[in-house]
Coordinates of C-alpha atoms and ligand atoms in Angstrom, one line a residue:
M1 CA -46.5 -107.4 -38.8
T2 CA -49.4 -108.3 -40.3
L3 CA -49.8 -108.6 -44.1
H4 CA -54.6 -107.8 -44.6
D5 CA -54.1 -109.4 -48.0
T6 CA -57.8 -109.0 -48.5
T7 CA -59.1 -107.8 -51.7
E8 CA -59.8 -104.4 -50.8
L9 CA -56.1 -104.2 -50.2
A10 CA -52.8 -106.1 -51.0
V11 CA -50.9 -104.7 -48.9
E12 CA -48.9 -104.9 -45.8
T13 CA -50.3 -102.7 -43.2
L14 CA -50.3 -102.4 -39.4
R15 CA -53.4 -101.5 -37.5
P16 CA -54.1 -101.3 -33.8
G17 CA -52.9 -104.2 -31.3
D18 CA -50.3 -104.7 -33.8
D19 CA -47.0 -105.7 -33.3
G20 CA -44.8 -102.4 -33.9
Y21 CA -47.7 -99.8 -34.5
D22 CA -47.6 -97.7 -31.6
D23 CA -44.1 -97.6 -33.3
A24 CA -44.9 -97.1 -36.8
A25 CA -47.8 -94.4 -35.6
R26 CA -45.2 -91.9 -33.7
V27 CA -43.7 -89.1 -35.8
F28 CA -40.9 -87.2 -34.1
A29 CA -43.6 -84.8 -33.1
G30 CA -45.2 -86.5 -31.3
A31 CA -47.8 -89.4 -31.2
G32 CA -50.8 -90.3 -33.2
A33 CA -53.8 -93.7 -33.4
P34 CA -53.9 -93.6 -37.6
A35 CA -56.3 -96.3 -37.9
L36 CA -54.1 -97.9 -40.8
I37 CA -50.3 -97.2 -41.4
A38 CA -50.5 -99.1 -45.3
R39 CA -46.8 -99.1 -45.9
P40 CA -46.5 -99.8 -49.9
R41 CA -43.5 -101.2 -52.2
T42 CA -45.1 -100.5 -55.6
P43 CA -46.9 -97.5 -56.8
D44 CA -50.2 -99.7 -57.9
E45 CA -49.9 -99.8 -53.8
V46 CA -50.0 -97.2 -53.3
A47 CA -52.5 -96.6 -55.5
A48 CA -54.6 -99.5 -53.9
A49 CA -54.0 -97.7 -50.6
L50 CA -55.5 -94.2 -51.6
G51 CA -58.4 -95.3 -52.8
H52 CA -59.2 -97.9 -49.6
A53 CA -59.0 -94.1 -47.8
V54 CA -60.3 -93.0 -50.7
R55 CA -63.9 -95.1 -49.6
R56 CA -63.9 -94.7 -46.1
G57 CA -63.9 -91.0 -46.1
L58 CA -60.1 -91.7 -43.9
A59 CA -57.6 -88.7 -43.6
V60 CA -54.3 -88.7 -45.8
S61 CA -51.8 -88.7 -43.9
V62 CA -48.3 -89.3 -46.2
R63 CA -44.9 -90.2 -44.3
S64 CA -41.6 -89.8 -45.6
G65 CA -38.8 -89.7 -42.7
G66 CA -40.9 -88.7 -39.6
H67 CA -40.1 -85.3 -38.8
G68 CA -42.6 -82.7 -40.1
P69 CA -43.2 -80.2 -38.1
L70 CA -47.3 -80.4 -37.7
G71 CA -46.8 -83.9 -37.0
H72 CA -48.9 -83.7 -39.7
A73 CA -47.0 -87.4 -41.0
T74 CA -49.6 -89.3 -38.0
N75 CA -53.0 -88.8 -37.8
T76 CA -56.0 -89.6 -35.6
G77 CA -58.5 -92.3 -37.2
G78 CA -57.0 -92.5 -40.5
L79 CA -54.8 -93.7 -42.4
V80 CA -50.5 -93.0 -42.9
L81 CA -49.3 -94.1 -45.9
D82 CA -45.8 -94.5 -44.6
L83 CA -42.9 -94.9 -47.7
R84 CA -40.4 -96.6 -45.7
H85 CA -39.9 -100.1 -48.6
L86 CA -40.2 -97.1 -51.3
D87 CA -36.5 -95.6 -50.2
G88 CA -33.8 -97.2 -53.0
V89 CA -31.7 -94.6 -54.7
E90 CA -30.6 -95.8 -58.0
V91 CA -28.0 -94.1 -60.2
L92 CA -30.1 -94.0 -63.7
D93 CA -27.4 -91.9 -66.0
A94 CA -24.2 -91.5 -64.2
D95 CA -22.6 -89.7 -67.2
R96 CA -25.0 -86.9 -65.5
R97 CA -25.5 -87.9 -61.9
L98 CA -28.7 -88.2 -62.0
V99 CA -29.7 -90.4 -59.5
R100 CA -33.4 -92.0 -58.9
V101 CA -34.5 -91.6 -54.9
G102 CA -37.4 -92.8 -53.4
G103 CA -39.8 -90.3 -51.8
G104 CA -39.3 -92.8 -48.1
A105 CA -35.6 -92.7 -48.4
T106 CA -33.6 -90.7 -45.6
W107 CA -30.9 -88.3 -46.6
G108 CA -28.4 -90.3 -44.1
R109 CA -29.1 -92.8 -46.3
V110 CA -29.3 -91.4 -49.4
A111 CA -25.8 -90.2 -48.5
A112 CA -24.4 -92.7 -47.6
R113 CA -25.2 -93.7 -50.7
L114 CA -23.0 -91.8 -53.2
D115 CA -20.4 -91.8 -51.1
P116 CA -18.3 -94.2 -52.9
L117 CA -19.1 -92.1 -56.4
G118 CA -17.9 -89.2 -54.8
W119 CA -21.2 -87.5 -54.9
G120 CA -23.0 -85.8 -52.6
I121 CA -27.6 -83.8 -52.8
T122 CA -27.2 -80.6 -51.4
S123 CA -30.2 -81.4 -48.6
G124 CA -30.2 -81.2 -45.0
D125 CA -28.2 -81.1 -42.4
T126 CA -29.8 -84.9 -39.9
S127 CA -29.7 -88.4 -41.6
E128 CA -33.0 -89.2 -40.5
V129 CA -34.9 -86.7 -41.6
G130 CA -36.8 -87.5 -44.9
V131 CA -36.6 -87.3 -48.3
G132 CA -40.5 -86.5 -49.3
G133 CA -41.3 -83.9 -46.3
L134 CA -37.4 -82.5 -47.1
T135 CA -37.9 -81.9 -50.7
L136 CA -41.0 -81.6 -51.1
G137 CA -39.9 -78.4 -49.1
G138 CA -36.8 -77.2 -50.6
G139 CA -35.0 -79.0 -49.1
M140 CA -31.6 -76.0 -47.1
G141 CA -28.3 -77.5 -46.0
W142 CA -25.0 -77.7 -45.4
M143 CA -24.5 -77.4 -49.1
V144 CA -27.0 -74.8 -50.2
R145 CA -24.5 -71.7 -51.2
R146 CA -22.7 -74.0 -52.8
H147 CA -25.2 -75.8 -54.5
G148 CA -28.7 -74.0 -54.1
L149 CA -32.1 -75.9 -52.5
T150 CA -32.5 -79.3 -52.7
V151 CA -35.3 -78.5 -55.4
D152 CA -33.3 -76.6 -57.6
N153 CA -31.3 -79.9 -58.6
L154 CA -34.6 -81.7 -59.2
V155 CA -35.4 -82.7 -62.4
G156 CA -38.0 -84.9 -62.6
A157 CA -40.6 -86.8 -59.6
R158 CA -42.9 -89.6 -60.0
V159 CA -46.4 -88.9 -58.3
V160 CA -49.9 -90.9 -57.7
T161 CA -52.6 -88.4 -57.6
A162 CA -55.1 -88.9 -55.6
D163 CA -57.2 -90.6 -58.6
G164 CA -54.9 -92.8 -58.1
R165 CA -52.7 -92.1 -61.3
L166 CA -48.8 -92.5 -61.7
L167 CA -47.6 -89.3 -63.6
S168 CA -44.5 -88.4 -64.2
A169 CA -43.5 -84.8 -63.5
S170 CA -40.6 -82.4 -64.5
E171 CA -40.0 -78.9 -67.0
H172 CA -41.8 -81.2 -70.1
E173 CA -44.5 -83.3 -68.2
H174 CA -47.1 -82.1 -66.3
P175 CA -44.5 -78.8 -65.3
E176 CA -47.4 -76.9 -63.0
L177 CA -47.1 -80.1 -61.3
F178 CA -42.3 -79.6 -61.1
W179 CA -43.3 -76.5 -60.1
A180 CA -45.7 -77.5 -57.6
L181 CA -43.6 -79.8 -56.4
R182 CA -40.6 -77.7 -55.6
G183 CA -41.4 -76.1 -52.4
G184 CA -45.2 -76.1 -52.3
G185 CA -45.2 -79.3 -50.3
G186 CA -47.4 -82.7 -49.9
N187 CA -50.8 -80.8 -51.5
F188 CA -50.3 -83.0 -54.6
G189 CA -50.3 -86.5 -54.5
V190 CA -47.9 -89.3 -53.6
V191 CA -44.2 -89.1 -54.6
V192 CA -43.2 -92.2 -54.7
D193 CA -39.3 -91.5 -56.9
F194 CA -37.7 -88.4 -56.9
D195 CA -35.0 -87.7 -60.4
L196 CA -32.8 -85.3 -58.3
V197 CA -29.4 -84.3 -60.3
A198 CA -25.9 -85.0 -57.4
Q199 CA -22.6 -83.0 -56.7
E200 CA -19.5 -84.2 -57.1
V201 CA -18.5 -84.2 -53.6
A202 CA -16.0 -85.8 -51.7
T203 CA -14.4 -84.0 -48.4
V204 CA -16.7 -81.0 -46.6
H205 CA -14.8 -79.4 -44.1
H206 CA -17.1 -79.3 -40.9
G207 CA -17.3 -77.8 -37.7
T208 CA -18.3 -76.1 -34.6
V209 CA -16.8 -72.9 -33.2
T210 CA -17.9 -71.8 -29.7
Y211 CA -17.6 -68.4 -28.2
Q212 CA -17.4 -66.7 -25.6
V213 CA -19.7 -63.9 -25.0
A214 CA -20.2 -62.3 -21.0
D215 CA -23.3 -60.9 -22.4
D216 CA -26.4 -60.0 -24.5
T217 CA -23.9 -56.2 -25.7
E218 CA -22.0 -58.9 -26.6
T219 CA -23.6 -62.3 -28.6
T220 CA -24.7 -59.3 -30.4
D221 CA -21.4 -57.7 -31.2
L222 CA -20.5 -61.6 -32.3
L223 CA -23.5 -62.3 -34.8
R224 CA -22.9 -58.8 -36.6
R225 CA -19.4 -60.1 -37.5
W226 CA -20.9 -63.3 -38.3
R227 CA -23.0 -61.2 -40.6
D228 CA -20.0 -59.7 -42.4
A229 CA -17.7 -62.3 -42.3
M230 CA -20.9 -64.4 -44.8
R231 CA -21.2 -61.2 -46.5
S232 CA -17.9 -61.7 -48.1
A233 CA -17.6 -65.6 -48.2
P234 CA -17.7 -68.2 -51.5
D235 CA -20.6 -69.9 -51.9
E236 CA -18.1 -72.8 -50.7
L237 CA -18.9 -71.8 -47.5
S238 CA -22.6 -72.3 -45.9
S239 CA -22.9 -71.2 -42.0
T240 CA -25.5 -70.6 -39.3
I241 CA -24.6 -68.8 -35.8
A242 CA -26.3 -70.5 -32.9
L243 CA -28.0 -69.3 -30.2
P244 CA -28.4 -72.3 -27.7
P245 CA -30.8 -72.8 -24.8
R246 CA -29.4 -70.6 -21.8
M247 CA -28.7 -73.5 -19.7
P248 CA -25.7 -73.9 -16.8
G249 CA -22.8 -75.6 -18.9
A250 CA -24.7 -74.4 -22.1
P251 CA -22.5 -73.1 -24.3
P252 CA -23.3 -68.7 -25.4
A253 CA -23.1 -68.8 -29.1
I254 CA -22.0 -71.7 -31.9
V255 CA -20.8 -71.2 -34.8
L256 CA -21.9 -74.1 -37.7
L257 CA -19.3 -74.7 -40.9
C258 CA -19.1 -76.7 -44.2
Y259 CA -17.0 -76.1 -46.7
A260 CA -17.5 -77.9 -49.7
G261 CA -14.9 -77.2 -52.8
Q262 CA -14.5 -78.2 -56.1
P263 CA -12.7 -82.3 -55.5
G264 CA -8.9 -81.8 -55.7
A265 CA -9.4 -78.1 -54.9
P266 CA -5.9 -77.1 -52.7
V267 CA -6.3 -77.4 -48.7
E268 CA -5.5 -73.9 -48.1
A269 CA -8.7 -72.5 -50.2
A270 CA -10.3 -73.9 -47.6
D271 CA -8.5 -72.9 -45.1
A272 CA -8.6 -69.2 -46.0
A273 CA -12.3 -68.8 -46.5
I274 CA -13.3 -71.2 -43.1
E275 CA -10.1 -68.8 -41.1
P276 CA -12.6 -65.3 -40.9
L277 CA -15.2 -67.5 -39.0
L278 CA -12.5 -68.6 -36.3
E279 CA -12.0 -64.4 -35.7
L280 CA -15.1 -64.0 -34.3
G281 CA -14.7 -63.7 -30.9
A282 CA -13.1 -65.0 -27.9
V283 CA -13.5 -68.8 -28.9
A284 CA -13.8 -70.8 -26.4
E285 CA -13.4 -74.2 -28.5
A286 CA -13.0 -74.8 -31.9
A287 CA -13.3 -78.2 -34.1
I288 CA -13.2 -78.4 -37.5
R289 CA -12.1 -82.0 -40.2
E290 CA -11.9 -82.6 -43.9
V291 CA -14.7 -85.4 -43.7
R292 CA -16.5 -87.0 -45.8
Y293 CA -19.9 -85.3 -47.0
A294 CA -21.4 -88.2 -45.8
E295 CA -20.1 -88.5 -42.5
V296 CA -21.7 -84.6 -41.6
L297 CA -25.5 -85.5 -41.7
E298 CA -26.3 -86.4 -37.7
P299 CA -29.0 -88.0 -36.1
A300 CA -31.7 -86.0 -34.8
Q301 CA -31.6 -84.3 -31.2
Q302 CA -34.8 -85.2 -29.4
P303 CA -35.2 -84.1 -25.5
P304 CA -37.5 -86.5 -23.8
G305 CA -40.4 -85.1 -22.5
L306 CA -40.4 -82.1 -24.1
R307 CA -42.7 -79.9 -26.6
L308 CA -40.5 -79.0 -29.0
S309 CA -41.6 -75.0 -31.1
A310 CA -39.7 -73.4 -34.3
R311 CA -41.2 -70.7 -36.7
N312 CA -39.1 -69.2 -38.4
A313 CA -38.2 -66.2 -40.6
L314 CA -36.9 -65.5 -44.3
V315 CA -34.6 -62.3 -43.4
P316 CA -34.1 -60.2 -47.3
E317 CA -31.3 -58.2 -45.0
L318 CA -29.2 -59.1 -41.9
G319 CA -29.7 -55.9 -40.5
D320 CA -28.7 -54.3 -36.5
E321 CA -32.0 -54.2 -35.6
V322 CA -33.2 -58.2 -36.7
L323 CA -30.0 -58.6 -35.0
A324 CA -31.0 -57.5 -31.4
E325 CA -33.7 -58.8 -31.5
I326 CA -33.3 -61.7 -31.6
V327 CA -30.4 -61.7 -28.8
R328 CA -33.9 -59.7 -27.5
A329 CA -36.2 -63.2 -28.0
H330 CA -33.9 -65.5 -27.4
A331 CA -33.5 -63.9 -23.4
A332 CA -36.8 -64.6 -22.4
P333 CA -37.9 -66.5 -20.3
T334 CA -39.2 -69.8 -22.3
P335 CA -36.6 -71.7 -22.3
N336 CA -35.9 -71.8 -26.2
A337 CA -32.7 -71.7 -29.0
V338 CA -32.2 -69.6 -32.0
A339 CA -30.1 -70.7 -35.7
I340 CA -29.8 -67.4 -38.3
R341 CA -28.9 -69.9 -41.0
S342 CA -26.8 -67.5 -43.9
L343 CA -28.2 -67.8 -47.5
G344 CA -27.7 -66.4 -51.1
G345 CA -25.2 -67.5 -53.3
A346 CA -26.5 -71.0 -55.4
F347 CA -29.0 -70.7 -53.7
G348 CA -30.4 -66.8 -54.3
R349 CA -28.8 -67.0 -58.0
V350 CA -32.9 -69.3 -58.6
P351 CA -35.2 -66.7 -60.2
A352 CA -38.6 -65.9 -57.8
D353 CA -41.5 -67.7 -59.9
A354 CA -39.4 -70.6 -61.1
T355 CA -40.0 -73.0 -58.4
A356 CA -42.5 -72.8 -56.3
F357 CA -40.6 -72.0 -53.0
A358 CA -40.1 -68.1 -53.6
H359 CA -38.2 -65.8 -51.3
R360 CA -35.1 -66.2 -53.0
D361 CA -33.7 -63.1 -51.5
A362 CA -33.5 -63.6 -48.2
E363 CA -29.7 -63.1 -46.5
A364 CA -30.7 -66.4 -44.1
M365 CA -33.2 -68.0 -42.6
V366 CA -33.5 -67.7 -39.0
V367 CA -35.3 -70.3 -36.7
G368 CA -36.2 -70.0 -33.4
M369 CA -36.9 -73.0 -31.3
V370 CA -38.8 -73.5 -28.3
M371 CA -38.5 -76.3 -25.7
L372 CA -41.7 -75.7 -23.2
P373 CA -42.5 -79.0 -21.3
G374 CA -44.9 -82.8 -23.0
T375 CA -47.4 -81.4 -21.4
A376 CA -48.1 -77.5 -22.8
S377 CA -50.8 -77.0 -24.8
D378 CA -51.2 -74.8 -28.3
A379 CA -51.9 -72.0 -26.2
D380 CA -48.9 -72.1 -24.5
V381 CA -47.3 -72.7 -26.9
E382 CA -48.3 -69.7 -29.1
E383 CA -47.4 -67.4 -26.1
A384 CA -43.8 -68.7 -25.5
H385 CA -43.4 -67.3 -28.9
T386 CA -44.4 -63.7 -28.1
P387 CA -40.9 -62.9 -28.2
W388 CA -40.2 -64.4 -31.5
R389 CA -42.5 -61.7 -33.2
A390 CA -40.4 -58.7 -33.2
V391 CA -38.2 -61.1 -34.5
A392 CA -40.6 -62.2 -37.5
A393 CA -41.6 -58.4 -38.2
H394 CA -38.0 -58.2 -39.9
G395 CA -38.3 -62.0 -42.5
T396 CA -40.9 -61.1 -45.6
G397 CA -41.0 -64.9 -45.8
T398 CA -41.3 -68.4 -44.1
Y399 CA -39.6 -71.8 -45.1
I400 CA -42.4 -74.2 -44.7
N401 CA -40.6 -77.0 -43.3
F402 CA -39.2 -75.1 -39.8
Q403 CA -42.8 -73.9 -39.5
G404 CA -44.6 -75.2 -36.6
S405 CA -48.3 -73.8 -37.7
A406 CA -50.1 -73.9 -40.3
A407 CA -52.6 -70.8 -39.6
A408 CA -53.6 -68.6 -42.4
A409 CA -51.3 -66.6 -42.0
D410 CA -48.5 -69.4 -41.8
L411 CA -49.4 -69.9 -45.6
A412 CA -49.5 -66.6 -46.6
S413 CA -45.2 -65.8 -45.5
A414 CA -44.5 -68.8 -46.7
Y415 CA -45.8 -68.1 -50.4
P416 CA -46.7 -64.6 -52.0
P417 CA -50.1 -64.0 -54.1
A418 CA -48.6 -64.9 -56.7
T419 CA -47.5 -68.0 -56.1
Y420 CA -50.6 -69.5 -53.5
A421 CA -52.3 -68.6 -56.6
R422 CA -50.6 -70.6 -59.1
L423 CA -50.6 -73.6 -56.2
A424 CA -54.6 -73.4 -55.6
E425 CA -54.3 -73.4 -59.7
V426 CA -52.3 -77.0 -59.5
K427 CA -53.7 -78.5 -56.5
R428 CA -57.3 -77.7 -58.2
R429 CA -56.1 -79.7 -61.3
Y430 CA -54.0 -82.5 -59.5
D431 CA -56.1 -83.5 -56.2
P432 CA -59.8 -81.0 -56.5
D433 CA -61.2 -83.1 -53.3
N434 CA -58.3 -81.7 -51.1
V435 CA -57.5 -85.8 -50.4
F436 CA -53.8 -84.4 -49.2
A437 CA -55.3 -82.5 -46.8
L438 CA -52.9 -83.1 -43.4
N439 CA -49.6 -80.2 -44.5
H440 CA -49.9 -77.1 -44.8
N441 CA -52.5 -76.7 -46.6
V442 CA -53.7 -75.0 -49.9
P443 CA -56.6 -75.2 -50.8
P444 CA -57.5 -76.6 -54.2
A445 CA -58.3 -72.7 -56.1
P446 CA -62.9 -72.9 -57.6
A447 CA -63.4 -74.6 -60.1
R448 CA -63.4 -72.1 -63.6
Ligands
FAD501 C1 -34.2 -82.5 -36.6 C2 -34.8 -81.8 -37.3 C3 -33.7 -81.4 -38.2 C4 -34.0 -80.8 -40.4 N1 -33.2 -80.7 -40.5 C5 -34.0 -79.6 -42.0 C6 -32.6 -79.3 -42.6 O1 -31.0 -79.3 -42.3 N2 -32.8 -78.2 -43.7 C7 -34.2 -78.8 -44.1 O2 -34.4 -78.1 -45.2 N3 -35.2 -79.2 -42.9 C8 -34.3 -79.9 -42.3 N4 -36.0 -79.8 -41.2 C9 -36.6 -79.8 -41.6 C10 -37.4 -80.5 -42.3 O3 -37.0 -80.4 -43.5 C11 -38.9 -81.2 -42.4 O4 -39.5 -81.6 -41.1 C12 -40.1 -82.3 -43.6 O5 -40.9 -82.3 -42.8 C13 -39.6 -83.6 -42.8 O6 -39.4 -84.0 -43.8 P1 -39.9 -86.2 -43.7 O7 -40.3 -86.4 -44.6 O8 -38.8 -86.4 -42.3 O9 -40.9 -85.4 -42.9 P2 -42.2 -86.1 -42.6 O10 -43.6 -86.0 -41.5 O11 -42.7 -87.0 -43.5 O12 -42.8 -86.3 -43.8 C14 -43.8 -84.1 -43.5 C15 -45.0 -83.4 -45.0 O13 -44.1 -83.5 -46.4 C16 -45.5 -84.4 -46.7 N5 -44.2 -85.6 -47.9 C17 -43.3 -86.3 -46.7 N6 -42.9 -87.1 -48.1 C18 -44.2 -87.3 -49.1 C19 -44.1 -87.5 -50.0 N7 -43.0 -88.9 -50.5 N8 -45.2 -87.5 -51.0 C20 -46.5 -86.6 -50.9 N9 -45.7 -86.1 -49.7 C21 -45.2 -85.9 -48.8 C22 -46.5 -84.8 -46.3 O14 -47.3 -84.0 -46.2 C23 -45.6 -85.1 -44.7 O15 -46.4 -85.1 -43.9 C24 -35.6 -81.0 -39.9 C25 -36.3 -81.7 -39.5 C26 -35.5 -82.1 -38.2 C27 -36.9 -82.3 -37.3

């Protein structure tokens, strides 16, 4: 690692050939070859590195946990702003459980830091995923039905904009920017930290139930029973049903669940809520434990040498027809996995226009993931997703954080017209030259 302390850029940087450069240039979705990786420690350093890139016309990637579906946290020939040093987790106000979290922290770190306080923040399911990317897209995790999306618990953010200013965004300051940061992705600036209200979370009941299914009809029946059980589940219970890739020895269907009750509530409430998910069919194995919330977040699984690509659909009603389409898509010859995440509860009680994540009427998010050889081309990936289109036709929206493409149709699906127009206007105001273009990009609205 080299400290390139020039008069222009006094920031820790890595360049091609430096020790650690190759690892630092790689993200979950693949390798990159940026001209410069800057690792700022302060908002001023973020602004200095940004200014450096703007003056030289370098493309700008912003990296938090590096798990973005587009791999845009790295690039070729541009600047990577790697926020790993901005990873603080600081209690600002214990009475309000107000926590300031650095834009480069990971959710595993956040959960570990809040655990001794008996707190947690509704986020994702994976410890290495970054606070930056997950929050800016929305943030959907094990407590989504109980506490909503991550952005539903965001009360402020400090942002370095393309012109190098440090702005505070909240309901009271730059409210339109604050609205856009809650679902609009990395379009508007570099978020150096997020102010989030944590929830009281001590232990949760978490685990999996593996089901035997003999054929596609039984699989469809299982999905139907899971859907019905979740329709009458309390908000405390969030669940996903997953159909793993069809491979020898792989389990046919797995229900994953997390019950996050009020601290001190009787265990019987958890048992009663979980019981219906244990009675959906022929159980091969059930492993449910009462654990600290921080133990629930797991490391990311990355099968070596494969190219993974995800698509998703936010489905307002999980009717029998869409469940049958899911099973049909899963039977396609390309190895693929499908996961259906239950929504509703607190997620669904937020008005559609309150945040830039507008699809609050979704009953579930369906994610389809194809697994191709590492050498697969973009065309191969599109081809492999063909069976998925029949599932997507039942969706009324998508969630950018699980969308591995950023074509115009993806943007239109993520943001309904009114949301999109409002985001484009915020973009015009805060990033008129589209410096932050490596993301699910919303170009600035034309100048008035
Ligand atoms: C294994 C795995 C598990 C996942 N599980 C979940 C889950 O349970 N729930 C869920 O909601 N999502 C989940 N996701 C999706 C995840 O939310 C997105 O991939 C998200 O973009 C990852 O954030 P990151 O910070 O790690 O990624 P990065 O690649 O670092 O960032 C993604 C993009 O976000 C922007 N960005 C990141 N940080 C900042 C910042 N501080 N300021 C400005 N822009 C920024 C940039 O545009 C960047 O390209 C998962 C992804 C993976 C790979």
